[in-house]
């Protein structure tokens, strides 16, 4: 089951972009497999952007694991009926 969540997780793109100008912020971005931007947030430092990106990845992965577990439970329940 974990493998399925890992495969799905790999389809998402997380990136931290540096400021194009010294006075501009760092940008953390999450892009869905279909190309839509799911989240984008500006930060004063790379460390802030990187930390929030890491936490967002953990939340997404946990969510995907839960989705896979629910699908497997429903499939197993359906097989019993």
mmCIF file of N, CA and C in Angstrom:
data_model
loop_
_atom_site.group_PDB
_atom_site.id
_atom_site.type_symbol
_atom_site.label_atom_id
_atom_site.label_comp_id
_atom_site.label_asym_id
_atom_site.label_seq_id
_atom_site.Cartn_x
_atom_site.Cartn_y
_atom_site.Cartn_z
ATOM 1 N N UNK A 1 0.817 -1.196 0.000
ATOM 2 C CA UNK A 1 0.000 0.000 0.000
ATOM 3 C C UNK A 1 0.860 1.259 0.000
ATOM 4 N N UNK A 2 1.942 1.237 0.768
ATOM 5 C CA UNK A 2 2.814 2.396 0.843
ATOM 6 C C UNK A 2 3.393 2.721 -0.526
ATOM 7 N N UNK A 3 3.685 1.686 -1.303
ATOM 8 C CA UNK A 3 4.238 1.895 -2.641
ATOM 9 C C UNK A 3 3.287 2.722 -3.500
ATOM 10 N N UNK A 4 1.993 2.439 -3.433
ATOM 11 C CA UNK A 4 1.015 3.198 -4.219
ATOM 12 C C UNK A 4 1.020 4.667 -3.837
ATOM 13 N N UNK A 5 1.130 4.967 -2.549
ATOM 14 C CA UNK A 5 1.180 6.355 -2.087
ATOM 15 C C UNK A 5 2.470 7.024 -2.557
ATOM 16 N N UNK A 6 3.575 6.283 -2.531
ATOM 17 C CA UNK A 6 4.851 6.835 -2.989
ATOM 18 C C UNK A 6 4.808 7.165 -4.476
ATOM 19 N N UNK A 7 4.187 6.301 -5.258
ATOM 20 C CA UNK A 7 4.066 6.539 -6.701
ATOM 21 C C UNK A 7 3.226 7.785 -6.954
ATOM 22 N N UNK A 8 2.113 7.904 -6.258
ATOM 23 C CA UNK A 8 1.247 9.077 -6.421
ATOM 24 C C UNK A 8 1.963 10.345 -5.952
ATOM 25 N N UNK A 9 2.668 10.261 -4.835
ATOM 26 C CA UNK A 9 3.395 11.410 -4.291
ATOM 27 C C UNK A 9 4.442 11.916 -5.285
ATOM 28 N N UNK A 10 5.094 11.008 -5.981
ATOM 29 C CA UNK A 10 6.143 11.376 -6.938
ATOM 30 C C UNK A 10 5.598 12.179 -8.114
ATOM 31 N N UNK A 11 4.293 12.163 -8.314
ATOM 32 C CA UNK A 11 3.685 12.900 -9.424
ATOM 33 C C UNK A 11 3.543 14.393 -9.117
ATOM 34 N N UNK A 12 3.708 14.779 -7.852
ATOM 35 C CA UNK A 12 3.603 16.183 -7.443
ATOM 36 C C UNK A 12 4.980 16.826 -7.478
ATOM 37 N N UNK A 13 5.003 18.116 -7.769
ATOM 38 C CA UNK A 13 6.269 18.847 -7.813
ATOM 39 C C UNK A 13 6.278 19.897 -6.715
ATOM 40 N N UNK A 14 7.311 19.861 -5.904
ATOM 41 C CA UNK A 14 7.542 20.893 -4.894
ATOM 42 C C UNK A 14 8.832 21.595 -5.268
ATOM 43 N N UNK A 15 8.813 22.916 -5.189
ATOM 44 C CA UNK A 15 10.015 23.671 -5.526
ATOM 45 C C UNK A 15 10.100 24.930 -4.672
ATOM 46 N N UNK A 16 11.326 25.341 -4.395
ATOM 47 C CA UNK A 16 11.589 26.618 -3.742
ATOM 48 C C UNK A 16 12.422 27.426 -4.725
ATOM 49 N N UNK A 17 11.872 28.559 -5.137
ATOM 50 C CA UNK A 17 12.541 29.407 -6.118
ATOM 51 C C UNK A 17 13.206 30.596 -5.431
ATOM 52 N N UNK A 18 14.422 30.913 -5.853
ATOM 53 C CA UNK A 18 15.108 32.067 -5.263
ATOM 54 C C UNK A 18 14.506 33.378 -5.779
ATOM 55 N N UNK A 19 14.716 34.445 -5.033
ATOM 56 C CA UNK A 19 14.199 35.740 -5.479
ATOM 57 C C UNK A 19 14.885 36.180 -6.776
ATOM 58 N N UNK A 20 14.105 36.670 -7.742
ATOM 59 C CA UNK A 20 14.714 37.145 -8.983
ATOM 60 C C UNK A 20 15.464 38.466 -8.785
ATOM 61 N N UNK A 21 15.104 39.187 -7.738
ATOM 62 C CA UNK A 21 15.769 40.447 -7.385
ATOM 63 C C UNK A 21 16.040 40.401 -5.877
ATOM 64 N N UNK A 22 17.105 41.033 -5.408
ATOM 65 C CA UNK A 22 17.468 40.947 -3.990
ATOM 66 C C UNK A 22 16.352 41.344 -3.014
ATOM 67 N N UNK A 23 15.507 42.241 -3.386
ATOM 68 C CA UNK A 23 14.453 42.720 -2.481
ATOM 69 C C UNK A 23 13.179 41.876 -2.543
ATOM 70 N N UNK A 24 13.143 40.881 -3.406
ATOM 71 C CA UNK A 24 11.954 40.043 -3.553
ATOM 72 C C UNK A 24 12.063 38.793 -2.666
ATOM 73 N N UNK A 25 10.921 38.132 -2.384
ATOM 74 C CA UNK A 25 10.929 36.963 -1.491
ATOM 75 C C UNK A 25 11.285 35.656 -2.198
ATOM 76 N N UNK A 26 11.593 34.652 -1.379
ATOM 77 C CA UNK A 26 11.712 33.276 -1.844
ATOM 78 C C UNK A 26 10.298 32.770 -2.084
ATOM 79 N N UNK A 27 10.125 31.844 -3.013
ATOM 80 C CA UNK A 27 8.796 31.348 -3.341
ATOM 81 C C UNK A 27 8.758 29.825 -3.241
ATOM 82 N N UNK A 28 7.824 29.334 -2.444
ATOM 83 C CA UNK A 28 7.582 27.894 -2.315
ATOM 84 C C UNK A 28 6.343 27.563 -3.137
ATOM 85 N N UNK A 29 6.441 26.518 -3.970
ATOM 86 C CA UNK A 29 5.342 26.176 -4.877
ATOM 87 C C UNK A 29 5.091 24.668 -4.859
ATOM 88 N N UNK A 30 3.811 24.292 -4.894
ATOM 89 C CA UNK A 30 3.413 22.893 -5.059
ATOM 90 C C UNK A 30 2.557 22.810 -6.313
ATOM 91 N N UNK A 31 2.956 21.937 -7.239
ATOM 92 C CA UNK A 31 2.245 21.780 -8.506
ATOM 93 C C UNK A 31 1.693 20.360 -8.593
ATOM 94 N N UNK A 32 0.397 20.268 -8.887
ATOM 95 C CA UNK A 32 -0.294 18.982 -8.990
ATOM 96 C C UNK A 32 0.097 18.272 -10.281
ATOM 97 N N UNK A 33 -0.189 16.974 -10.362
ATOM 98 C CA UNK A 33 0.129 16.218 -11.575
ATOM 99 C C UNK A 33 -0.510 16.799 -12.842
ATOM 100 N N UNK A 34 -1.654 17.467 -12.693
ATOM 101 C CA UNK A 34 -2.319 18.046 -13.866
ATOM 102 C C UNK A 34 -1.781 19.429 -14.231
ATOM 103 N N UNK A 35 -0.771 19.913 -13.501
ATOM 104 C CA UNK A 35 -0.145 21.187 -13.817
ATOM 105 C C UNK A 35 -0.691 22.382 -13.054
ATOM 106 N N UNK A 36 -1.740 22.180 -12.287
ATOM 107 C CA UNK A 36 -2.301 23.281 -11.507
ATOM 108 C C UNK A 36 -1.447 23.566 -10.273
ATOM 109 N N UNK A 37 -1.305 24.839 -9.951
ATOM 110 C CA UNK A 37 -0.592 25.228 -8.738
ATOM 111 C C UNK A 37 -1.534 25.019 -7.558
ATOM 112 N N UNK A 38 -1.157 24.116 -6.664
ATOM 113 C CA UNK A 38 -1.976 23.840 -5.484
ATOM 114 C C UNK A 38 -1.701 24.837 -4.372
ATOM 115 N N UNK A 39 -0.461 25.285 -4.286
ATOM 116 C CA UNK A 39 -0.099 26.233 -3.244
ATOM 117 C C UNK A 39 1.142 26.988 -3.676
ATOM 118 N N UNK A 40 1.177 28.239 -3.297
ATOM 119 C CA UNK A 40 2.330 29.080 -3.553
ATOM 120 C C UNK A 40 2.394 30.101 -2.425
ATOM 121 N N UNK A 41 3.576 30.243 -1.851
ATOM 122 C CA UNK A 41 3.703 31.149 -0.713
ATOM 123 C C UNK A 41 5.081 31.797 -0.733
ATOM 124 N N UNK A 42 5.126 33.069 -0.366
ATOM 125 C CA UNK A 42 6.375 33.822 -0.344
ATOM 126 C C UNK A 42 6.973 33.820 1.063
ATOM 127 N N UNK A 43 8.313 33.799 1.118
ATOM 128 C CA UNK A 43 9.026 33.778 2.394
ATOM 129 C C UNK A 43 10.235 34.701 2.338
ATOM 130 N N UNK A 44 10.618 35.202 3.499
ATOM 131 C CA UNK A 44 11.754 36.117 3.580
ATOM 132 C C UNK A 44 13.090 35.401 3.394
ATOM 133 N N UNK A 45 13.151 34.121 3.806
ATOM 134 C CA UNK A 45 14.417 33.385 3.718
ATOM 135 C C UNK A 45 14.212 32.016 3.070
ATOM 136 N N UNK A 46 15.300 31.470 2.564
ATOM 137 C CA UNK A 46 15.260 30.121 2.006
ATOM 138 C C UNK A 46 14.881 29.113 3.081
ATOM 139 N N UNK A 47 15.438 29.281 4.277
ATOM 140 C CA UNK A 47 15.183 28.335 5.363
ATOM 141 C C UNK A 47 13.691 28.245 5.688
ATOM 142 N N UNK A 48 13.022 29.387 5.729
ATOM 143 C CA UNK A 48 11.570 29.388 5.977
ATOM 144 C C UNK A 48 10.833 28.660 4.856
ATOM 145 N N UNK A 49 11.163 29.001 3.634
ATOM 146 C CA UNK A 49 10.498 28.391 2.474
ATOM 147 C C UNK A 49 10.736 26.889 2.441
ATOM 148 N N UNK A 50 11.955 26.480 2.709
ATOM 149 C CA UNK A 50 12.302 25.065 2.684
ATOM 150 C C UNK A 50 11.575 24.295 3.792
ATOM 151 N N UNK A 51 11.502 24.870 4.982
ATOM 152 C CA UNK A 51 10.827 24.214 6.102
ATOM 153 C C UNK A 51 9.334 24.036 5.821
ATOM 154 N N UNK A 52 8.686 25.076 5.337
ATOM 155 C CA UNK A 52 7.253 24.983 5.034
ATOM 156 C C UNK A 52 7.016 23.992 3.898
ATOM 157 N N UNK A 53 7.890 23.966 2.914
ATOM 158 C CA UNK A 53 7.770 23.019 1.809
ATOM 159 C C UNK A 53 7.904 21.589 2.324
ATOM 160 N N UNK A 54 8.867 21.354 3.190
ATOM 161 C CA UNK A 54 9.066 20.023 3.781
ATOM 162 C C UNK A 54 7.823 19.583 4.554
ATOM 163 N N UNK A 55 7.271 20.494 5.348
ATOM 164 C CA UNK A 55 6.063 20.170 6.123
ATOM 165 C C UNK A 55 4.876 19.896 5.202
ATOM 166 N N UNK A 56 4.745 20.672 4.138
ATOM 167 C CA UNK A 56 3.648 20.465 3.184
ATOM 168 C C UNK A 56 3.779 19.105 2.500
ATOM 169 N N UNK A 57 5.003 18.706 2.176
ATOM 170 C CA UNK A 57 5.226 17.392 1.580
ATOM 171 C C UNK A 57 4.788 16.291 2.537
ATOM 172 N N UNK A 58 5.103 16.441 3.812
ATOM 173 C CA UNK A 58 4.724 15.435 4.810
ATOM 174 C C UNK A 58 3.207 15.331 4.929
ATOM 175 N N UNK A 59 2.521 16.465 4.925
ATOM 176 C CA UNK A 59 1.055 16.467 5.012
ATOM 177 C C UNK A 59 0.452 15.798 3.783
ATOM 178 N N UNK A 60 0.958 16.135 2.595
ATOM 179 C CA UNK A 60 0.446 15.524 1.365
ATOM 180 C C UNK A 60 0.680 14.019 1.381
ATOM 181 N N UNK A 61 1.881 13.592 1.758
ATOM 182 C CA UNK A 61 2.180 12.162 1.765
ATOM 183 C C UNK A 61 1.262 11.415 2.727
ATOM 184 N N UNK A 62 1.070 11.959 3.924
ATOM 185 C CA UNK A 62 0.164 11.327 4.892
ATOM 186 C C UNK A 62 -1.246 11.217 4.323
ATOM 187 N N UNK A 63 -1.693 12.249 3.646
ATOM 188 C CA UNK A 63 -3.025 12.246 3.038
ATOM 189 C C UNK A 63 -3.137 11.170 1.958
ATOM 190 N N UNK A 64 -2.102 11.041 1.147
ATOM 191 C CA UNK A 64 -2.114 10.025 0.089
ATOM 192 C C UNK A 64 -2.104 8.619 0.683
ATOM 193 N N UNK A 65 -1.346 8.414 1.753
ATOM 194 C CA UNK A 65 -1.322 7.108 2.423
ATOM 195 C C UNK A 65 -2.718 6.781 2.942
ATOM 196 N N UNK A 66 -3.379 7.750 3.557
ATOM 197 C CA UNK A 66 -4.733 7.529 4.071
ATOM 198 C C UNK A 66 -5.704 7.190 2.941
ATOM 199 N N UNK A 67 -5.585 7.890 1.818
ATOM 200 C CA UNK A 67 -6.461 7.611 0.674
ATOM 201 C C UNK A 67 -6.267 6.183 0.175
ATOM 202 N N UNK A 68 -5.018 5.754 0.083
ATOM 203 C CA UNK A 68 -4.719 4.395 -0.377
ATOM 204 C C UNK A 68 -5.276 3.373 0.611
ATOM 205 N N UNK A 69 -5.102 3.634 1.906
ATOM 206 C CA UNK A 69 -5.619 2.711 2.921
ATOM 207 C C UNK A 69 -7.141 2.611 2.853
ATOM 208 N N UNK A 70 -7.819 3.727 2.646
ATOM 209 C CA UNK A 70 -9.282 3.721 2.531
ATOM 210 C C UNK A 70 -9.716 2.931 1.301
ATOM 211 N N UNK A 71 -9.048 3.141 0.174
ATOM 212 C CA UNK A 71 -9.393 2.404 -1.052
ATOM 213 C C UNK A 71 -9.222 0.902 -0.854
ATOM 214 N N UNK A 72 -8.127 0.517 -0.200
ATOM 215 C CA UNK A 72 -7.890 -0.910 0.043
ATOM 216 C C UNK A 72 -8.927 -1.489 1.004
ATOM 217 N N UNK A 73 -9.293 -0.723 2.027
ATOM 218 C CA UNK A 73 -10.303 -1.192 2.984
ATOM 219 C C UNK A 73 -11.658 -1.351 2.300
ATOM 220 N N UNK A 74 -12.015 -0.390 1.452
ATOM 221 C CA UNK A 74 -13.287 -0.485 0.731
ATOM 222 C C UNK A 74 -13.285 -1.659 -0.239
ATOM 223 N N UNK A 75 -12.156 -1.879 -0.902
ATOM 224 C CA UNK A 75 -12.056 -3.002 -1.836
ATOM 225 C C UNK A 75 -12.159 -4.326 -1.083
ATOM 226 N N UNK A 76 -11.507 -4.411 0.060
ATOM 227 C CA UNK A 76 -11.571 -5.639 0.862
ATOM 228 C C UNK A 76 -12.979 -5.857 1.392
ATOM 229 N N UNK A 77 -13.636 -4.801 1.819
ATOM 230 C CA UNK A 77 -15.008 -4.898 2.320
ATOM 231 C C UNK A 77 -15.951 -5.328 1.198
ATOM 232 N N UNK A 78 -15.731 -4.784 0.008
ATOM 233 C CA UNK A 78 -16.564 -5.151 -1.141
ATOM 234 C C UNK A 78 -16.367 -6.597 -1.548
ATOM 235 N N UNK A 79 -15.162 -7.103 -1.356
ATOM 236 C CA UNK A 79 -14.879 -8.496 -1.713
ATOM 237 C C UNK A 79 -15.560 -9.466 -0.757
ATOM 238 N N UNK A 80 -15.880 -8.999 0.445
ATOM 239 C CA UNK A 80 -16.526 -9.856 1.437
ATOM 240 C C UNK A 80 -18.029 -9.967 1.212
ATOM 241 N N UNK A 81 -18.588 -9.091 0.427
ATOM 242 C CA UNK A 81 -20.050 -9.085 0.231
ATOM 243 C C UNK A 81 -20.444 -9.752 -1.055
#
